[in-house]
Coordinates of C-alpha atoms in Angstrom, one line a residue:
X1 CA 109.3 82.2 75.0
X2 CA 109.5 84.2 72.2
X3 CA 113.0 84.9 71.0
X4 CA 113.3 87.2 68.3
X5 CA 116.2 88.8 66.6
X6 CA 115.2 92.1 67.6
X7 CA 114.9 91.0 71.6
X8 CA 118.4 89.2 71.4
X9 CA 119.9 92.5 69.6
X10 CA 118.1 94.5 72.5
X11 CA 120.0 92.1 75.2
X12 CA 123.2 92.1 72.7
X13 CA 123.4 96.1 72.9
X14 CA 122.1 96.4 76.5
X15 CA 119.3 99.2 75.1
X16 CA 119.4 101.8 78.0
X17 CA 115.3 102.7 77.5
X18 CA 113.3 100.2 76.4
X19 CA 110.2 102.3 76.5
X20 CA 112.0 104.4 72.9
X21 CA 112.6 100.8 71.2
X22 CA 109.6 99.3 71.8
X23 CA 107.0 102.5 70.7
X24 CA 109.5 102.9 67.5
X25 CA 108.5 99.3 66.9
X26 CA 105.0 99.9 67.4
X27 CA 105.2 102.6 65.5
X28 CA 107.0 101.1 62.2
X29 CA 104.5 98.6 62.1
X30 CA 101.8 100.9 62.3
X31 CA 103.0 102.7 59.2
X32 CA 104.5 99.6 57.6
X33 CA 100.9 97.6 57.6
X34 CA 97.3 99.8 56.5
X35 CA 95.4 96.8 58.6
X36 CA 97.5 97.7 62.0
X37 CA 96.7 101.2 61.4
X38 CA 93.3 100.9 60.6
X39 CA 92.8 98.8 64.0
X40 CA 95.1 101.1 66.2
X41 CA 92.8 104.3 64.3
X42 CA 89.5 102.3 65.3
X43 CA 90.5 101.5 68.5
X44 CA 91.7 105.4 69.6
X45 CA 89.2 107.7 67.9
X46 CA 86.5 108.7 70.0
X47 CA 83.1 109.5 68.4
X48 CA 83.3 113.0 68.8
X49 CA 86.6 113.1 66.2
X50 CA 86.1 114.0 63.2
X51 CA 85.5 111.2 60.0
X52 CA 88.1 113.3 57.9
X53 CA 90.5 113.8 60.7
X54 CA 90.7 109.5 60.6
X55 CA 91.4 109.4 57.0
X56 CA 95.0 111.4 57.3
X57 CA 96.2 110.3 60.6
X58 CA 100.0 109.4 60.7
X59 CA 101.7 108.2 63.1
X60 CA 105.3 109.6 64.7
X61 CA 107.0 108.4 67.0
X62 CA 109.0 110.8 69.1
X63 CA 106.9 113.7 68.7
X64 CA 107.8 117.2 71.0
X65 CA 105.1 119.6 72.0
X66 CA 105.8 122.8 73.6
X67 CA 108.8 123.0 76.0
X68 CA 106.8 122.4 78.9
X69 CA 105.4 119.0 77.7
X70 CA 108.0 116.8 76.7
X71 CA 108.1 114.2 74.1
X72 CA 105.0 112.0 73.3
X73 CA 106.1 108.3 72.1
X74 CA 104.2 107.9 69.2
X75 CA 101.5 110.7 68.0
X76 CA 98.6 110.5 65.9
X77 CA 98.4 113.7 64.0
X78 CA 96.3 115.1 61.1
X79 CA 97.1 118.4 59.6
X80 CA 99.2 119.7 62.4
X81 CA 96.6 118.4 65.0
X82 CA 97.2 115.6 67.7
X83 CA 94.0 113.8 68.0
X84 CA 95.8 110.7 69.3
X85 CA 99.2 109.8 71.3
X86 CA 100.4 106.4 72.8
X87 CA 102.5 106.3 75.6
X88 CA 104.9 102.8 76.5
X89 CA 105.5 102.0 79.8
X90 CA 107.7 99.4 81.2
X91 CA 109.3 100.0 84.9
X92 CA 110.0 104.1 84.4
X93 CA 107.8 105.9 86.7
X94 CA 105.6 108.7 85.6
X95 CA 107.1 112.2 84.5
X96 CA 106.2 115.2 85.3
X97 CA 104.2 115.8 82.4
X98 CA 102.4 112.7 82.2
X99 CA 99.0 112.8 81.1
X100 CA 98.5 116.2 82.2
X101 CA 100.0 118.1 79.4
X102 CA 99.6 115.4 76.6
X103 CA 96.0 115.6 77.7
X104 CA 96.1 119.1 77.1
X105 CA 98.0 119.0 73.5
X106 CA 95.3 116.9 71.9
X107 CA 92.3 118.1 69.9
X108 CA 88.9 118.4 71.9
X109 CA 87.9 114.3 70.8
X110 CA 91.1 113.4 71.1
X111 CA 92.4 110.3 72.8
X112 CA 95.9 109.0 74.7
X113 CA 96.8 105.7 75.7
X114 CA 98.7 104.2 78.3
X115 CA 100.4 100.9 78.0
X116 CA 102.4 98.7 79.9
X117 CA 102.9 95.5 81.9
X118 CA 99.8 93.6 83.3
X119 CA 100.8 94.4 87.1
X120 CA 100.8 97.6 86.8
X121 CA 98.0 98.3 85.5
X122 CA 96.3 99.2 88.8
X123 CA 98.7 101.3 90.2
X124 CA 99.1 103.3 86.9
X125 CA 95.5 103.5 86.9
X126 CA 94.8 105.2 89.6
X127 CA 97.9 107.6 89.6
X128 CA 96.7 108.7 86.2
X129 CA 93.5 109.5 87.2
X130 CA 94.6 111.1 90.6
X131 CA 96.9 113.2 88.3
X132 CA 93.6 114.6 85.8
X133 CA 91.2 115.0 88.5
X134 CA 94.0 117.8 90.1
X135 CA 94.2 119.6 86.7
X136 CA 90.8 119.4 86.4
X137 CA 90.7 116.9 83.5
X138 CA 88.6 114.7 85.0
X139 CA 86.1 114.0 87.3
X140 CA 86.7 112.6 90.8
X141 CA 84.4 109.6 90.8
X142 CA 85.1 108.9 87.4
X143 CA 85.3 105.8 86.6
X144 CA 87.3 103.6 84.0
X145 CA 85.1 101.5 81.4
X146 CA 86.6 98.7 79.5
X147 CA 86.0 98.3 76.2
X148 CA 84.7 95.4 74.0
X149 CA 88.4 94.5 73.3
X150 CA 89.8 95.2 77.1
X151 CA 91.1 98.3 76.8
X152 CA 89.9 100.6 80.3
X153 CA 89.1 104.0 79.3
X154 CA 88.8 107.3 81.6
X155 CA 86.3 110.0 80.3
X156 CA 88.0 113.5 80.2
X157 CA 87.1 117.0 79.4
X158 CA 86.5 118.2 75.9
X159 CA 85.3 114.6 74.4
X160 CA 88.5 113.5 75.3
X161 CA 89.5 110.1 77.0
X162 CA 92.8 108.3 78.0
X163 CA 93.1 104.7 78.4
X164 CA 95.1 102.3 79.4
X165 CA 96.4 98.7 78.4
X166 CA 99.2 96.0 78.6
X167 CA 101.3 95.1 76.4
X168 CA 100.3 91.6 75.1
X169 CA 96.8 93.1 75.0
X170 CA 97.2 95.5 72.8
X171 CA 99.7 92.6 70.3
X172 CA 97.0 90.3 70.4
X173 CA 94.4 93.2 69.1
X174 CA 96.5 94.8 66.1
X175 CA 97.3 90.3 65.7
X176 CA 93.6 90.2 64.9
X177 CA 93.9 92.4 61.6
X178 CA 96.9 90.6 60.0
X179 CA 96.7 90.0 56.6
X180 CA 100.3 88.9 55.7
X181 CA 103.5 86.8 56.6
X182 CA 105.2 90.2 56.6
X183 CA 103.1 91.4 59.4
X184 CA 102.8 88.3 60.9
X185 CA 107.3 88.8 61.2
X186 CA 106.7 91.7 62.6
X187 CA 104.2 91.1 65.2
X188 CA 106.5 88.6 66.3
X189 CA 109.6 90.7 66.7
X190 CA 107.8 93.8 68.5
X191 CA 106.2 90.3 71.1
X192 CA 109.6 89.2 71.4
X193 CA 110.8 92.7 72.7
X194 CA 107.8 93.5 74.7
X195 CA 108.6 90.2 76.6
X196 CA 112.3 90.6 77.0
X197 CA 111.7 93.9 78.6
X198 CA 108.5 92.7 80.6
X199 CA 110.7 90.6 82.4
X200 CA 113.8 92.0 82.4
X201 CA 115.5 92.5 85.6
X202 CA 117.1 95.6 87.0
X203 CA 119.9 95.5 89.4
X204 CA 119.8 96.1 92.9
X205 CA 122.0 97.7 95.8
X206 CA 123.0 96.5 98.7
X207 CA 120.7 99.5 100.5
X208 CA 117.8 99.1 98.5
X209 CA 117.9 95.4 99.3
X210 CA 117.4 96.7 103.0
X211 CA 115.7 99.9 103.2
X212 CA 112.4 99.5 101.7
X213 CA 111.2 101.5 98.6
X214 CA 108.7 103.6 97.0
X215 CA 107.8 104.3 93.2
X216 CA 110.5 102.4 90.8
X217 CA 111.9 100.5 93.6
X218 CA 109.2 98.8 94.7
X219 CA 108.1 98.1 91.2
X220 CA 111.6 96.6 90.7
X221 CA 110.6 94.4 93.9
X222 CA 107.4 93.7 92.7
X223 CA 108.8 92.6 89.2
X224 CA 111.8 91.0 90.4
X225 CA 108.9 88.7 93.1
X226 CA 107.2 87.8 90.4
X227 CA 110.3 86.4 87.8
X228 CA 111.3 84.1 91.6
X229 CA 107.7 82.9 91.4
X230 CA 108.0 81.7 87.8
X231 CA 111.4 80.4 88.9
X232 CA 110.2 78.5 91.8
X233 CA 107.4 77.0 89.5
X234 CA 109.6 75.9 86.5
X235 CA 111.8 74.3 89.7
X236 CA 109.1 72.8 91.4
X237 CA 107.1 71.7 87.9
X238 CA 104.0 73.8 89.4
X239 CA 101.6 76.7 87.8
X240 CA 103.1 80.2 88.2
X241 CA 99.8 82.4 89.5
X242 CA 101.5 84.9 91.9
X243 CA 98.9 87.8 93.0
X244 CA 98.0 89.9 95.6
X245 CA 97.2 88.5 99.0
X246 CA 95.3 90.4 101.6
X247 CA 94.0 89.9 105.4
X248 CA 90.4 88.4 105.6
X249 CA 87.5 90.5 106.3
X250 CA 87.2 89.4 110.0
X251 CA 91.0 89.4 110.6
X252 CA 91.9 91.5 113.5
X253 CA 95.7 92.3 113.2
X254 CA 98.7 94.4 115.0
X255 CA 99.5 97.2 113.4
X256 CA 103.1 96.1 112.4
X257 CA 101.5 93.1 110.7
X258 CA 99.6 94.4 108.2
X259 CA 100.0 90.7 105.9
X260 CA 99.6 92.6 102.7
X261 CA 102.0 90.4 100.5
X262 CA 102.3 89.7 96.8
X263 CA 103.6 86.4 95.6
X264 CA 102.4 83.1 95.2
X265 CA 101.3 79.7 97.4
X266 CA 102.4 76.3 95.7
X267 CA 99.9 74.7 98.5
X268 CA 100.0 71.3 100.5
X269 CA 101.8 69.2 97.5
X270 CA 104.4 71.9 98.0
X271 CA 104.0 71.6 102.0
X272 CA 102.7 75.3 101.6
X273 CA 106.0 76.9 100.4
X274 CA 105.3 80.3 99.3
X275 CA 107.2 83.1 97.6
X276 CA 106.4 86.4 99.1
X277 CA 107.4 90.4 99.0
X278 CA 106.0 91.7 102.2
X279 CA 106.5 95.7 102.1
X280 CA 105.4 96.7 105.0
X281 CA 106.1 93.5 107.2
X282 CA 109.7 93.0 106.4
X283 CA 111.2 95.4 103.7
X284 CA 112.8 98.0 105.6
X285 CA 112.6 97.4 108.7
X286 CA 116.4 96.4 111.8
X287 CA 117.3 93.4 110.4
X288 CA 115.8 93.2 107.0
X289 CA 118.2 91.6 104.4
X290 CA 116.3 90.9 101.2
X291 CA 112.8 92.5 100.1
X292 CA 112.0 88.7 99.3
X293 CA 111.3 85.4 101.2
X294 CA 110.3 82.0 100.8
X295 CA 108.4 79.6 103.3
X296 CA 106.3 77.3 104.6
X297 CA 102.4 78.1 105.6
X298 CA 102.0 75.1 108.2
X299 CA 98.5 75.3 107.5
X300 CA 98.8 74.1 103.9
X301 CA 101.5 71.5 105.0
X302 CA 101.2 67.5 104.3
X303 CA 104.2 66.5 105.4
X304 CA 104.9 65.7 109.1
X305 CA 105.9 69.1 110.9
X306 CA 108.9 67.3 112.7
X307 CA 110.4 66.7 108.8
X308 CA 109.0 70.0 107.4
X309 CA 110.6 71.7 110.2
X310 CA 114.2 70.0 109.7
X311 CA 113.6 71.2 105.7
X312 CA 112.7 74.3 107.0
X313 CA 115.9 75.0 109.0
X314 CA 118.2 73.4 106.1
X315 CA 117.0 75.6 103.9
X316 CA 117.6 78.6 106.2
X317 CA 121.2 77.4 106.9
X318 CA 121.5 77.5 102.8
X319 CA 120.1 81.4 103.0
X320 CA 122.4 81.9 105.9
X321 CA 125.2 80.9 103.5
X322 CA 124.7 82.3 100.9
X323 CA 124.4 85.9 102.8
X324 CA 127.6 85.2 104.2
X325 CA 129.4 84.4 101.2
X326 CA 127.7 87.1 99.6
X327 CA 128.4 90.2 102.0
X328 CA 130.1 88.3 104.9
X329 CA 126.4 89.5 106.3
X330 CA 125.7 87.3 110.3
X331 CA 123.5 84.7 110.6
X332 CA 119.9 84.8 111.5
X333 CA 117.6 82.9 114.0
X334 CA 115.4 80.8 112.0
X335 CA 111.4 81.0 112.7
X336 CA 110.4 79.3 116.0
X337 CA 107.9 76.3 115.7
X338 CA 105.4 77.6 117.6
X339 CA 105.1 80.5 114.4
X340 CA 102.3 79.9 111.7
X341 CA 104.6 80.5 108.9
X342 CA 108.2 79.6 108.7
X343 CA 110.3 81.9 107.0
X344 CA 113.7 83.1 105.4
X345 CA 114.9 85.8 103.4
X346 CA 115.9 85.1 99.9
X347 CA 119.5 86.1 99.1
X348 CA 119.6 88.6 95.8
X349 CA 123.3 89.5 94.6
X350 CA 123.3 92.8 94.1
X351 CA 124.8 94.8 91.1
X352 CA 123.3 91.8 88.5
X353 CA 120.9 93.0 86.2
X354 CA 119.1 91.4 82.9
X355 CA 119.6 87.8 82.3
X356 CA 122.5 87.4 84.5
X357 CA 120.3 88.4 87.5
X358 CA 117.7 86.2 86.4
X359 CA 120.6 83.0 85.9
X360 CA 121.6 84.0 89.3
X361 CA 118.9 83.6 90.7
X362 CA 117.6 80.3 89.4
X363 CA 120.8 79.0 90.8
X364 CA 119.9 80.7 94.2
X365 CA 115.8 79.3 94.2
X366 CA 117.5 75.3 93.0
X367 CA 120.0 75.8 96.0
X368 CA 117.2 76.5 98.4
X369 CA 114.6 74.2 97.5
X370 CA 116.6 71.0 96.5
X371 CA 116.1 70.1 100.6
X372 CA 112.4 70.5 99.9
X373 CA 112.1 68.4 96.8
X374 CA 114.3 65.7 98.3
X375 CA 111.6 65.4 100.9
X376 CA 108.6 65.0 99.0
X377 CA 110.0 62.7 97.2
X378 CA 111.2 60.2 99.7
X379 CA 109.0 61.3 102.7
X380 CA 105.1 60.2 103.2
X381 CA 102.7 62.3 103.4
X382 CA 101.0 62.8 106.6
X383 CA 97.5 62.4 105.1
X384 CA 94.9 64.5 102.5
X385 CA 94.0 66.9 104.8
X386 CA 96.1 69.8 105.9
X387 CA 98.1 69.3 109.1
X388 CA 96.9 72.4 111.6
X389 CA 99.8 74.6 112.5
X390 CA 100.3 75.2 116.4
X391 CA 98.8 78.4 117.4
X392 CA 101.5 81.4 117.3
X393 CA 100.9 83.4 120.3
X394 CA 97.7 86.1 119.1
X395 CA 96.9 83.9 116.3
X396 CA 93.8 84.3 115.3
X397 CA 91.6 80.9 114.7
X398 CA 90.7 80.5 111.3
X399 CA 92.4 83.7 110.3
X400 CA 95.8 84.4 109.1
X401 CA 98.8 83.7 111.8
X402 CA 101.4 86.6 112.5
X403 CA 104.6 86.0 110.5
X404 CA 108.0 85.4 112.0
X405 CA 110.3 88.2 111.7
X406 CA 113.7 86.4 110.3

């Protein structure tokens, strides 16, 4: 990982928004290095901008508009005249103003951009878009068209457009023009930032744990799912991939289990463990004690269920535990065997944020799956080909089998 000075100072000082270091970096090297400005220039203007405008565009970071529009991160201006802006995003939700009215203070040819972590992507996406087709900005079945470097681009009134992109993106194009060891330093202090921030963790409540979230908290779930997945890898010595996972096509299932999740499978050299953030199976509902799980999908298992299942119910005591010693919180039944998956809630300390959060819970994931490596280590495997699970009453055959509520 990259560890630059300016990401330790940003962890030294606890920076309380990221978003305002991070553009001011982009923005210093912008007007430190002609070649990074020259790229950033190329990849903004639209054809409908002017050739002169291009020639005098500076870049400010921290720029205000009228009252009504806030602050724009970093602007590209020319005479008085915005024809460009660039917006950082990390976990912070959406203001108000965003795009609408920084769509409205550039010139007719003008461009914004949008950039932020990989995951979110999507979900910005289309809230950005939802937001200019109300205001009239846009039209609704507009779509977004990548560019030949990756950047996605929405068309918007007046010539103008607004795109969006991630972070290490965006590096890895302004990367392509240096010319220098100088700008070669400071590409690599404004990665090292983007990545401390990309995966910094935000603390948690004890009621958010429980109740379920919307806008920043479930991004803070989301995020804080996928730092556990590359935890669980680096523990397990297995590719971290988590992703999406949705119902098949054909699957017919109850209403309360919708088995939308987002997380990752280590499959059948892992006996199926899995690390999972099920928002509308779990999070929120009587009884719910962590947005996150681990456990077992017996269809991907290769060890012998009668083992996996003693694993299974050691590492639930472990959860149970640590709850208790926690929050003093009861314990809970573990999944029956009859279910198709087997699993338990993972047990976040709340008020830990930033690297302690994440040392926290390394400890927590080593706890809970030190049963599991123990066992595929000494245990034999009960043959190449995945063991079927026992049907789960309204399983459906072939299709995904309703998980047990822990």
């Amino acid at each position: 990982m990259n560890t630059s000075v300016l990401a330790h100072l940003a962890e030294r000082f606890k920076v309380p928004h990221p978003e305002t270091l991070v553009t001011e970096a982009l923005c210093f090297v912008l007007n430190r290095h002609p070649a990074a400005r020259e790229v950033m220039i190329a990849l903004l203007a639209t054809q409908a901008m002017p050739h002169e405008a291009r020639d005098w565009i500076k870049f400010t970071s921290e720029v205000s508009g009228a009252e009504s529009s806030g602050r724009v991160d970093v602007a590209g201006q020319a005479d008085g005249s915005t024809w460009m802006s660039i917006e950082g995003k990390f976990g912070a939700p959406l203001t108000c103003n965003q795009p609408v009215e920084y769509v409205k203070a550039l010139e007719e040819g003008g461009s914004t951009l949008f950039v932020c972590p990989a995951p979110r992507i999507p979900r910005l996406r289309n809230e950005l878009a939802a937001r200019t087709v109300e205001a009239g900005q846009s039209a609704p079945n507009e779509l977004w068209r990548a560019d030949p470097v990756g950047v996605e681009w929405l068309a918007l009134t007046g010539d103008r457009r607004m795109g969006i992109t991630s972070w290490p993106r965006l590096i890895a194009v302004l990367g392509d023009a240096r010319t220098d060891r100088q700008m070669d330093s400071d590409l690599y202090q404004l990665e090292g930032i983007v990545k401390k921030f990309e995966e910094e963790l935000l603390g948690w409540t004890p009621e958010e744990m429980t109740s379920g979230g919307l806008g920043s908290t479930f991004t803070k779930a989301l995020h804080t799912t996928r730092v556990l997945c590359r935890i669980v890898a680096e523990e397990l010595g297995a590719a971290n991939a988590p992703h999406w996972h949705a119902p098949g096509k054909s699957a017919v299932l109850p209403s309360t289990e919708l088995w939308d999740w987002y997380g990752q499978r280590f499959g059948p050299a892992w006996a199926g463990l899995s690390v999972c953030l099920e928002p509308t199976t779990y999070w929120g509902l009587e009884g719910c004690r962590s947005p996150l799980r681990l456990g077992f999908n017996l269809a991907e298992a290769r060890l012998p269920l009668d083992h996996l299942y003693q694993v299974y119910l050691n590492m639930h005591g472990l959860s149970d535990q640590l709850f208790h010693d926690l929050s003093g919180l009861p314990t809970t039944a573990p999944a029956p065997w009859s279910d198709g998956w087997w699993l338990l809630p993972f047990p976040l300390r709340p008020g830990l944020a930033g690297e302690e959060a994440a040392a926290a819970m390394r400890a927590t994931a080593r706890t809970l799956v030190a049963p599991l490596l123990r066992a595929v280590g000494s245990a034999p495997l009960a043959g190449t080909a995945a063991i079927t699970a026992p049907s789960a009453p309204g399983a459906i055959p072939g299709g995904p089998v309703p998980a047990p509520r822990t």
